[in-house]
Short mmCIF file of C-alpha atoms in Angstrom, two decimals:
data_model
loop_
_atom_site.label_atom_id
_atom_site.label_comp_id
_atom_site.label_asym_id
_atom_site.label_seq_id
_atom_site.Cartn_x
_atom_site.Cartn_y
_atom_site.Cartn_z
CA MET A 455 222.55 148.09 236.50
CA LYS A 456 225.11 150.85 234.07
CA PRO A 457 221.82 152.93 232.37
CA MET A 458 222.22 153.01 229.13
CA LEU A 459 224.22 156.30 227.49
CA ASP A 460 221.80 158.37 225.14
CA TYR A 461 224.15 159.38 222.36
CA ASP A 462 221.79 161.68 221.06
CA SER A 463 220.80 163.67 224.24
CA SER A 464 225.07 163.98 225.61
CA PRO A 465 226.58 166.68 225.01
CA ASN A 466 229.75 164.91 224.41
CA ARG A 467 228.45 162.21 222.31
CA PHE A 468 230.43 163.61 218.98
CA GLU A 469 233.32 163.39 220.95
CA LEU A 470 232.62 159.71 222.02
CA LEU A 471 231.55 158.85 217.94
CA TYR A 472 234.80 160.10 217.20
CA GLY A 473 236.51 157.66 219.70
CA MET A 474 234.73 154.43 219.55
CA LEU A 475 234.95 154.99 215.36
CA LEU A 476 239.04 155.57 215.77
CA ASP A 477 239.17 152.29 218.53
CA ALA A 478 237.22 150.11 216.28
CA ILE A 479 239.30 151.17 213.15
CA PRO A 480 241.74 147.95 213.03
CA SER A 481 244.98 150.50 211.83
CA SER A 482 247.25 152.31 214.27
CA VAL A 483 245.88 156.60 213.64
CA LEU A 484 247.56 158.72 215.47
CA LEU A 485 246.66 163.03 215.47
CA VAL A 486 249.83 165.61 215.41
CA ASP A 487 249.80 168.71 215.67
CA GLU A 488 252.35 171.95 214.24
CA LYS A 489 254.61 171.34 216.95
CA LEU A 490 254.84 167.73 216.49
CA HIS A 491 253.04 166.52 219.37
CA ILE A 492 250.52 163.68 219.24
CA VAL A 493 247.05 165.16 220.23
CA SER A 494 245.05 162.11 219.72
CA VAL A 495 245.85 158.48 219.17
CA ASN A 496 243.58 155.37 219.30
CA ARG A 497 243.80 151.75 220.99
CA ASN A 498 245.31 149.83 217.96
CA PHE A 499 248.09 152.20 218.55
CA LEU A 500 248.56 151.67 222.01
CA VAL A 501 248.29 147.78 221.63
CA LYS A 502 250.58 147.95 218.97
CA SER A 503 253.67 150.34 220.95
CA GLN A 504 252.60 148.96 224.36
CA ARG A 505 252.42 152.00 225.64
CA GLY A 506 250.06 154.10 227.55
CA GLU A 507 247.31 156.70 226.81
CA ALA A 508 249.10 159.29 229.46
CA ARG A 509 252.72 158.36 228.04
CA THR A 510 251.66 159.25 224.42
CA VAL A 511 249.54 161.61 224.01
CA GLY A 512 250.98 165.17 224.14
CA ARG A 513 254.29 163.82 223.76
CA PRO A 514 256.56 164.63 220.97
CA LEU A 515 257.16 162.30 218.42
CA ALA A 516 260.76 161.81 218.94
CA GLU A 517 259.64 160.33 222.50
CA VAL A 518 256.65 158.33 221.23
CA PHE A 519 258.61 156.71 218.18
CA PRO A 520 262.76 155.15 218.09
CA THR A 521 264.83 156.88 217.04
CA ILE A 522 266.09 154.97 214.26
CA ILE A 523 262.42 154.89 212.83
CA LEU A 524 262.44 158.62 212.80
CA GLU A 525 266.06 158.82 211.15
CA ASN A 526 265.67 156.21 208.50
CA THR A 527 261.57 157.12 207.39
CA ASP A 528 262.49 160.94 207.81
CA ILE A 529 258.80 161.45 209.31
CA GLU A 530 259.34 163.94 210.99
CA ARG A 531 259.94 165.57 207.67
CA ARG A 532 257.32 164.93 205.56
CA ILE A 533 254.90 165.52 208.21
CA ARG A 534 256.05 168.78 208.13
CA GLU A 535 255.58 168.93 204.54
CA VAL A 536 252.32 168.18 204.77
CA PHE A 537 251.27 171.02 206.98
CA ARG A 538 252.89 173.18 204.94
CA THR A 539 251.64 172.08 201.03
CA GLY A 540 248.39 170.90 202.71
CA THR A 541 248.80 167.22 200.16
CA SER A 542 248.74 164.00 200.91
CA VAL A 543 251.83 161.27 201.75
CA LYS A 544 250.67 157.89 201.11
CA GLY A 545 251.52 154.39 200.66
CA GLN A 546 255.44 154.83 202.65
CA ARG A 547 257.00 151.90 204.41
CA MET A 548 258.07 152.04 208.07
CA THR A 549 259.37 149.24 210.27
CA TYR A 550 258.49 149.33 214.50
CA ARG A 551 259.56 146.94 216.88
CA ALA A 552 258.73 148.05 220.13
CA PRO A 553 260.12 146.93 223.25
CA GLY A 554 259.70 143.12 223.61
CA VAL A 555 258.04 142.19 220.52
CA PRO A 556 258.10 140.95 217.52
CA ILE A 557 259.57 143.39 214.16
CA ARG A 558 256.20 144.94 213.09
CA ILE A 559 255.56 146.39 209.50
CA TYR A 560 253.51 149.25 208.76
CA TYR A 561 253.06 151.11 205.19
CA TYR A 562 251.37 155.06 206.61
CA SER A 563 250.19 157.39 204.92
CA ILE A 564 250.06 161.54 206.43
CA LEU A 565 247.16 163.25 205.64
CA PRO A 566 246.20 166.75 206.61
CA ILE A 567 242.61 167.97 208.49
CA PRO A 568 240.52 171.01 209.16
CA THR A 569 241.65 171.04 212.23
CA ASN A 570 245.21 172.32 211.43
CA GLN A 571 246.47 169.17 212.76
CA VAL A 572 247.55 166.13 210.43
CA MET A 573 246.17 162.05 210.78
CA LEU A 574 249.39 159.48 210.94
CA LEU A 575 247.35 156.59 209.86
CA MET A 576 249.62 153.59 209.97
CA GLU A 577 248.39 150.08 208.56
CA ASP A 578 250.51 146.75 210.33
CA VAL A 579 250.73 144.69 207.01
CA THR A 580 253.06 142.04 209.07
CA GLU A 581 251.30 139.15 208.21
CA GLN A 582 250.66 140.09 204.42
CA VAL A 583 254.71 140.48 204.16
CA ARG A 584 254.89 137.57 205.55
CA LEU A 585 252.66 135.64 203.37
CA SER A 586 253.87 137.32 200.76
CA GLU A 587 257.31 136.69 201.50
CA GLU A 588 256.38 133.09 202.04
CA VAL A 589 254.29 133.03 198.34
CA ARG A 590 257.75 133.92 197.17
CA ARG A 591 259.56 131.59 198.56
CA VAL A 592 257.29 128.73 197.73
CA GLU A 593 257.03 129.73 193.83
CA ARG A 594 260.70 129.92 193.68
CA HIS A 595 260.68 126.32 195.51
CA LEU A 596 258.63 125.15 192.29
CA ALA A 597 260.16 126.60 189.88
CA SER A 598 263.55 124.89 191.04
CA VAL A 599 261.88 121.36 191.08
CA VAL A 600 260.13 122.25 187.92
CA GLU A 601 263.69 123.38 186.49
CA SER A 602 265.52 120.50 188.15
CA ALA A 603 263.76 117.68 186.87
CA SER A 604 264.97 115.43 184.26
CA ASP A 605 261.63 115.91 182.61
CA ILE A 606 259.98 117.48 180.04
CA VAL A 607 257.99 120.36 182.46
CA LEU A 608 255.46 122.18 180.07
CA SER A 609 252.59 124.59 181.20
CA THR A 610 250.10 125.99 178.10
CA ASP A 611 246.84 127.86 178.00
CA THR A 612 243.65 126.17 177.43
CA GLU A 613 244.58 126.80 173.63
CA GLY A 614 247.87 124.75 173.76
CA ARG A 615 249.69 127.93 173.67
CA ILE A 616 253.04 127.09 175.62
CA LEU A 617 253.49 129.42 178.69
CA THR A 618 256.75 127.83 180.46
CA TRP A 619 259.60 125.78 179.02
CA ASN A 620 261.96 123.88 181.79
CA SER A 621 265.01 123.19 181.15
CA ALA A 622 265.06 119.40 180.44
CA ALA A 623 262.79 120.57 177.87
CA GLU A 624 265.41 122.88 176.28
CA LYS A 625 268.34 120.40 176.25
CA LEU A 626 266.06 117.11 174.77
CA SER A 627 264.28 119.78 171.89
CA GLY A 628 267.44 121.94 171.26
CA LEU A 629 265.03 125.05 171.53
CA SER A 630 265.32 127.94 174.12
CA ALA A 631 262.24 129.22 176.31
CA GLN A 632 262.02 132.07 174.40
CA GLU A 633 262.15 130.72 171.09
CA VAL A 634 258.78 128.03 172.07
CA ARG A 635 256.46 130.75 174.39
CA GLY A 636 253.88 131.90 172.35
CA GLN A 637 253.73 128.72 169.81
CA TYR A 638 251.13 125.91 170.14
CA PHE A 639 252.35 122.86 171.52
CA PHE A 640 251.20 120.35 168.36
CA GLN A 641 253.57 122.16 166.21
CA PHE A 642 256.42 120.58 168.31
CA CYS A 643 254.46 117.47 167.89
CA ASP A 644 254.77 114.87 164.97
CA SER A 645 252.77 115.35 162.23
CA ASN A 646 251.08 112.53 162.47
CA GLN A 647 250.05 113.07 165.95
CA GLN A 648 248.85 116.88 165.70
CA GLN A 649 245.56 116.32 164.84
CA THR A 650 245.31 113.96 168.68
CA VAL A 651 246.94 116.66 170.59
CA ARG A 652 244.70 119.32 169.84
CA LYS A 653 241.55 116.66 170.93
CA VAL A 654 243.98 115.91 173.89
CA PHE A 655 243.14 120.22 174.68
CA MET A 656 239.60 119.94 174.15
CA LEU A 657 238.79 117.46 175.91
CA MET A 658 240.80 119.16 179.08
CA LYS A 659 238.79 122.31 178.32
CA SER A 660 235.71 120.47 180.18
CA GLY A 661 237.10 117.43 181.60
CA ASN A 662 239.60 116.87 184.93
CA GLU A 663 241.42 113.72 183.93
CA SER A 664 244.53 113.73 182.94
CA HIS A 665 245.86 112.22 179.44
CA THR A 666 248.46 109.80 178.60
CA THR A 667 250.14 109.09 175.06
CA GLU A 668 253.49 108.89 173.13
CA PHE A 669 254.72 110.24 170.62
CA PRO A 670 257.39 112.45 169.37
CA LEU A 671 259.12 115.97 169.71
CA VAL A 672 260.76 117.40 167.04
CA THR A 673 263.97 118.90 167.75
CA SER A 674 265.42 122.17 166.53
CA ASN A 675 267.13 120.18 163.59
CA GLY A 676 263.64 118.25 163.06
CA ASP A 677 264.76 114.92 164.14
CA GLY A 678 262.17 113.15 166.26
CA ILE A 679 263.02 111.90 169.97
CA LEU A 680 259.83 109.11 171.88
CA VAL A 681 258.65 110.68 174.53
CA SER A 682 255.54 109.52 177.35
CA TRP A 683 253.19 112.46 177.33
CA VAL A 684 251.20 112.79 180.39
CA PHE A 685 248.60 115.65 179.90
CA SER A 686 246.92 117.06 183.16
CA PRO A 687 244.18 119.86 183.32
CA MET A 688 245.38 123.23 185.72
CA LYS A 689 242.63 125.06 187.75
CA ASP A 690 242.44 128.12 188.94
CA ASP A 691 240.53 128.61 192.66
CA TYR A 692 237.10 128.17 191.69
CA GLY A 693 237.83 125.12 189.81
CA GLN A 694 238.30 126.50 186.35
CA THR A 695 240.62 125.26 183.80
CA VAL A 696 243.22 128.00 183.35
CA GLY A 697 245.97 125.73 181.15
CA ALA A 698 247.22 122.99 181.48
CA VAL A 699 250.41 120.74 182.34
CA VAL A 700 252.14 118.67 180.05
CA VAL A 701 255.12 116.11 181.61
CA GLY A 702 256.89 114.27 179.32
CA ARG A 703 259.91 111.37 179.70
CA ASP A 704 262.73 110.33 176.79
CA LEU A 705 261.90 106.89 176.32
CA ALA A 706 265.63 106.64 174.15
CA GLU A 707 266.71 104.39 177.38
CA ARG A 708 263.84 102.60 178.30
CA ARG A 709 263.20 101.34 174.57
CA LYS A 710 266.45 99.90 174.54
CA LEU A 711 266.05 98.40 177.74
CA GLU A 712 262.67 96.74 176.23
CA ASN A 713 264.49 95.99 172.97
CA GLN A 714 267.15 93.82 174.30
CA LEU A 715 264.86 92.00 176.55
CA ARG A 716 262.10 91.52 174.15
CA GLN A 717 265.64 90.33 171.78
CA SER A 718 266.79 88.05 174.86
CA GLN A 719 263.21 86.25 175.17
CA LYS A 720 262.87 86.02 171.26
CA LEU A 721 266.15 83.88 171.65
CA ALA A 722 265.02 81.63 174.63
CA ALA A 723 261.51 80.98 172.32
CA LEU A 724 263.80 80.12 169.90
CA GLY A 725 265.89 77.43 171.99
CA VAL A 726 262.07 75.96 173.30
CA MET A 727 261.48 75.42 169.05
CA ALA A 728 264.76 73.80 168.70
CA GLY A 729 263.63 70.33 168.32
CA GLY A 730 260.44 71.63 166.52
CA ILE A 731 261.80 73.62 163.67
CA ALA A 732 265.00 70.24 163.16
CA HIS A 733 262.41 68.20 162.52
CA GLU A 734 260.28 70.39 160.09
CA ILE A 735 264.09 71.20 158.29
CA ARG A 736 264.86 67.08 158.34
CA ASN A 737 261.43 66.07 156.25
CA PRO A 738 261.99 68.62 152.98
CA LEU A 739 266.20 67.74 153.82
CA ALA A 740 265.33 63.44 154.25
CA VAL A 741 263.38 64.60 150.62
CA CYS A 742 266.57 65.67 149.00
CA TYR A 743 268.99 63.21 150.07
CA SER A 744 266.73 60.30 148.65
CA ALA A 745 265.80 62.10 145.33
CA ALA A 746 269.66 63.01 145.09
CA GLU A 747 270.34 59.24 145.40
CA PHE A 748 268.21 58.26 142.52
CA LEU A 749 269.75 60.96 140.40
CA LEU A 750 273.11 59.36 140.67
CA MET A 751 271.43 56.31 139.37
CA ASP A 752 272.45 55.53 136.03
CA ASN A 753 268.93 53.66 134.88
CA ILE A 754 265.98 56.06 135.47
CA SER A 755 263.72 57.27 133.74
CA THR A 756 264.01 61.06 132.04
CA GLU A 757 260.05 61.54 133.49
CA PHE A 758 261.45 60.21 137.22
CA ARG A 759 264.70 62.37 136.83
CA ASN A 760 262.63 65.18 136.58
CA GLU A 761 260.23 64.03 139.10
CA CYS A 762 263.31 64.33 141.63
CA SER A 763 264.62 67.26 140.34
CA ARG A 764 261.06 68.82 141.10
CA LYS A 765 260.99 67.14 144.94
CA ILE A 766 264.63 68.03 145.64
CA GLN A 767 264.03 72.35 144.17
CA ALA A 768 260.96 71.87 146.65
CA GLY A 769 262.46 70.46 149.64
CA ILE A 770 265.05 72.92 149.27
CA GLN A 771 262.29 76.03 149.06
CA LYS A 772 260.74 74.46 152.17
CA ALA A 773 264.00 74.62 154.58
CA SER A 774 264.73 78.19 152.77
CA ALA A 775 261.03 79.40 154.56
CA ILE A 776 261.23 77.81 157.05
CA ILE A 777 264.39 79.35 157.59
CA GLU A 778 263.96 82.76 156.05
CA ASN A 779 260.76 82.95 158.51
CA LEU A 780 263.15 82.03 162.06
CA LEU A 781 265.97 84.85 160.59
CA ARG A 782 262.44 87.30 160.52
CA PHE A 783 261.72 86.24 164.18
CA ALA A 784 265.17 86.38 165.59
CA ARG A 785 265.77 89.31 163.54
CA PRO A 786 265.86 92.56 166.11
CA SER A 787 263.09 94.97 166.25
CA PRO A 788 263.99 98.55 166.09
CA ASP A 789 261.61 100.95 166.94
CA THR A 790 259.51 101.54 163.88
CA GLU A 791 256.55 104.03 162.96
CA MET A 792 253.53 102.24 163.50
CA VAL A 793 252.21 101.09 159.86
CA GLN A 794 248.61 99.53 158.41
CA VAL A 795 249.49 96.03 159.52
CA ASP A 796 246.84 92.58 158.23
CA LEU A 797 246.74 90.98 161.49
CA ASN A 798 245.33 87.42 160.85
CA THR A 799 248.82 87.33 158.55
CA VAL A 800 250.95 87.83 161.40
CA ILE A 801 248.67 85.39 163.28
CA THR A 802 249.35 82.66 160.44
CA GLU A 803 252.87 83.49 160.18
CA THR A 804 253.73 82.70 163.33
CA LEU A 805 251.46 79.91 163.76
CA ASP A 806 253.94 78.41 160.73
CA LEU A 807 256.83 78.90 163.04
CA ILE A 808 255.25 76.16 165.72
CA THR A 809 253.09 74.20 163.86
CA ASN A 810 255.66 71.28 163.81
CA GLN A 811 257.12 72.03 167.55
CA ALA A 812 253.00 71.51 168.43
CA ARG A 813 253.00 68.48 165.84
CA VAL A 814 255.86 66.62 168.06
CA GLN A 815 253.64 66.78 171.60
CA GLN A 816 250.62 65.92 169.87
CA ILE A 817 248.78 69.51 170.01
CA ARG A 818 245.95 69.97 167.50
CA ILE A 819 245.51 73.62 166.03
CA GLN A 820 241.98 75.30 165.90
CA LEU A 821 242.07 78.17 163.72
CA GLU A 822 238.84 80.62 163.37
CA LEU A 823 240.52 83.83 161.69
CA LYS A 824 237.90 85.82 160.00
CA MET A 825 238.06 84.75 155.90
CA ARG A 826 238.93 88.97 155.46
CA PRO A 827 241.95 91.14 156.87
CA ILE A 828 241.71 92.35 159.60
CA LEU A 829 243.93 96.40 159.87
CA VAL A 830 245.25 97.48 162.49
CA LEU A 831 247.99 99.97 163.32
CA GLY A 832 250.81 98.19 164.30
CA VAL A 833 254.38 96.90 164.55
CA SER A 834 254.49 93.38 162.50
CA GLY A 835 257.73 91.96 164.50
CA LEU A 836 256.87 92.98 167.70
CA LEU A 837 252.73 91.61 167.20
CA GLN A 838 254.50 88.15 166.35
CA GLN A 839 256.48 88.27 169.04
CA VAL A 840 252.96 88.47 171.44
CA PHE A 841 251.83 85.56 169.69
CA MET A 842 255.02 83.82 169.38
CA ASN A 843 255.30 83.85 173.23
CA ILE A 844 251.50 83.13 174.14
CA PHE A 845 251.57 80.08 171.58
CA LEU A 846 254.68 78.82 173.02
CA ASN A 847 253.17 79.28 176.48
CA ALA A 848 250.27 77.25 175.43
CA ILE A 849 252.06 74.36 174.11
CA ASN A 850 254.08 74.52 177.17
CA ALA A 851 250.70 73.68 179.66
CA MET A 852 250.17 70.83 177.34
CA PRO A 853 252.72 68.09 177.54
CA ASP A 854 250.34 65.31 177.34
CA GLY A 855 248.54 66.55 174.23
CA GLY A 856 245.54 68.86 173.44
CA VAL A 857 243.97 71.40 171.22
CA LEU A 858 245.03 75.19 171.10
CA THR A 859 242.60 77.44 169.57
CA ILE A 860 242.62 80.59 167.73
CA ALA A 861 239.42 82.38 167.26
CA GLU A 862 238.50 86.29 165.93
CA GLU A 863 236.22 88.31 167.80
CA ILE A 864 235.31 91.53 165.91
CA SER A 865 233.08 94.46 167.33
CA GLU A 866 232.67 98.01 166.31
CA ALA A 867 236.18 99.30 167.56
CA GLU A 868 237.98 96.74 168.31
CA VAL A 869 239.50 92.71 167.46
CA ALA A 870 240.07 90.62 170.19
CA VAL A 871 241.83 87.16 169.35
CA HIS A 872 241.07 84.36 172.36
CA ILE A 873 243.70 82.20 172.30
CA SER A 874 242.59 78.78 174.55
CA ASP A 875 244.36 75.65 175.63
CA THR A 876 243.33 72.79 177.09
CA GLY A 877 246.28 72.41 179.46
CA MET A 878 247.02 72.47 182.82
CA GLY A 879 245.45 76.41 183.61
CA ILE A 880 246.42 78.53 186.30
CA GLU A 881 246.15 79.09 189.83
CA GLU A 882 244.34 82.34 190.90
CA SER A 883 246.99 83.04 193.17
CA ASP A 884 249.00 83.06 190.34
CA LEU A 885 246.25 85.05 187.95
CA ASP A 886 247.02 88.39 188.93
CA LYS A 887 250.91 87.88 188.69
CA ILE A 888 251.33 86.48 185.20
CA PHE A 889 251.93 89.52 183.99
CA ASP A 890 254.81 90.53 185.96
CA PRO A 891 258.38 90.45 185.26
CA PHE A 892 260.43 87.67 185.58
CA HIS A 893 257.44 85.81 186.84
CA THR A 894 257.50 81.93 186.34
CA THR A 895 255.81 78.89 187.42
CA SER A 896 258.54 76.87 184.90
CA PRO A 897 261.40 74.81 186.89
CA ILE A 898 264.54 76.73 187.45
CA GLY A 899 266.31 77.33 184.17
CA LYS A 900 263.04 76.23 182.18
CA GLY A 901 261.39 80.16 181.75
CA THR A 902 262.82 83.31 182.34
CA GLY A 903 259.07 84.86 183.45
CA LEU A 904 259.84 87.41 181.01
CA GLY A 905 257.38 86.49 177.99
CA LEU A 906 253.77 87.47 179.01
CA SER A 907 255.47 90.72 180.82
CA ILE A 908 256.97 91.63 176.87
CA CYS A 909 253.32 90.67 175.71
CA TYR A 910 251.47 93.29 178.25
CA SER A 911 254.32 95.79 177.38
CA ILE A 912 253.96 95.81 173.46
CA VAL A 913 250.25 95.05 173.47
CA GLN A 914 249.66 98.38 175.56
CA GLN A 915 252.30 100.23 173.01
CA HIS A 916 249.88 99.30 170.66
CA LEU A 917 246.64 101.46 172.58
CA GLY A 918 245.43 97.42 173.14
CA SER A 919 244.98 95.18 176.25
CA ILE A 920 245.04 91.50 176.86
CA HIS A 921 243.78 89.66 179.86
CA VAL A 922 243.31 85.96 180.86
CA GLN A 923 240.77 83.84 182.31
CA SER A 924 241.59 80.22 183.67
CA SER A 925 240.73 77.97 186.46
CA PRO A 926 242.95 75.16 187.61
CA GLY A 927 242.49 71.71 185.63
CA LYS A 928 240.46 73.64 182.53
CA GLY A 929 243.19 75.24 180.46
CA ALA A 930 243.20 78.89 179.51
CA THR A 931 242.23 81.50 177.23
CA LEU A 932 244.18 84.80 176.85
CA THR A 933 242.61 87.63 174.73
CA VAL A 934 244.58 90.30 173.07
CA ARG A 935 242.34 93.36 172.21
CA LEU A 936 243.79 95.83 169.62
CA PRO A 937 241.90 98.77 167.87
CA LEU A 938 240.70 98.60 165.07
CA LEU A 939 241.38 100.67 161.80
#
């Protein structure tokens, strides 16, 4: 067994400790004399250079280092300068390749030491440089992705001050990144939404959830572009929120398509109501026709003549009101700013359009609305289309007659409108698909499958929800929930 070395009693203990210390250093260390000969090297240098100690110690630098390195780094001149001035040289870069191994990158320093020698300290930074270049490559790639995106992509600090603003944001807003950098994001939002945006940034400071909303982006000329926004908190390495990433998509084309779909669905609904509408207009016209025939007679009293005139006037007013309601429903609903709407008025006006259709199909309408106005924020025409689609679906589900019930339920923050029918119900396999575009259980040619899909889209646009409950043979109940003002 090899005896343990007593460092305290060994005469060479300092040399041994010195050698062990040098070999433990993860950098290459060389001692060089004034003749530029290598006096000592540590194990790290011998391993990295793939040289033995005998072929290195006592040899001039020119034999150990390749000529191209000596010329490019001018290291011999620098060592002589350190000997002459006694001043260290720090932080110089050297690229070194030993035979048969990949290129290595070093940062070297030259330090004077009291033994009339200099220490050449070489730190291998190959991996750090490689990782740094990889990080820069990833950063350039991410920057390219953001700049190439057709959506608005921007970042802010935790207070909402804009840090970055991509090309799509510049194109849509007409504002350059330089113009908006450092400005609060809410300054470029619709005035009605600025408080909401501030609240979103406050929530992201302490939360991890993303937030979605829709509101106009104010452009350089003061116009508003409707944009769908997603706000996501940006975290650092310690999980702390350091800012936000905001992505916005221009909804102009999407809204245009949605309006076209809504309009086509309205025309389809008018086709369904055609029979009831014709009957509803025929009644007042028949009264007008009869009264006009009486007026052509000579032997009628003044009182009866006046009565006939009033009947004609009332019939024309009723037909005119029916036609006006139809025109209002059929008229395209452009995207307008949401305003205060009385939901009860929307429901009753919609029922006026389908009442006669229900009567023709022997369906009784049971209305259970609150006696006071129910105020929500919305677009009246779009909400009317929602209820029209649901009412017509309920009527179609009761071909042999039944009861259509419309009831309201008020909670602290929302109103729920329950529309129930006593029809055939919905199969369980169809319940999860009834709001899908083009899904229909109607015979070919009798349904587009867009009605409830459009309802779902409109209700979501109004920050509400729509749900269905049904069992085959027991009717169905659709519930529309909207936030109260």
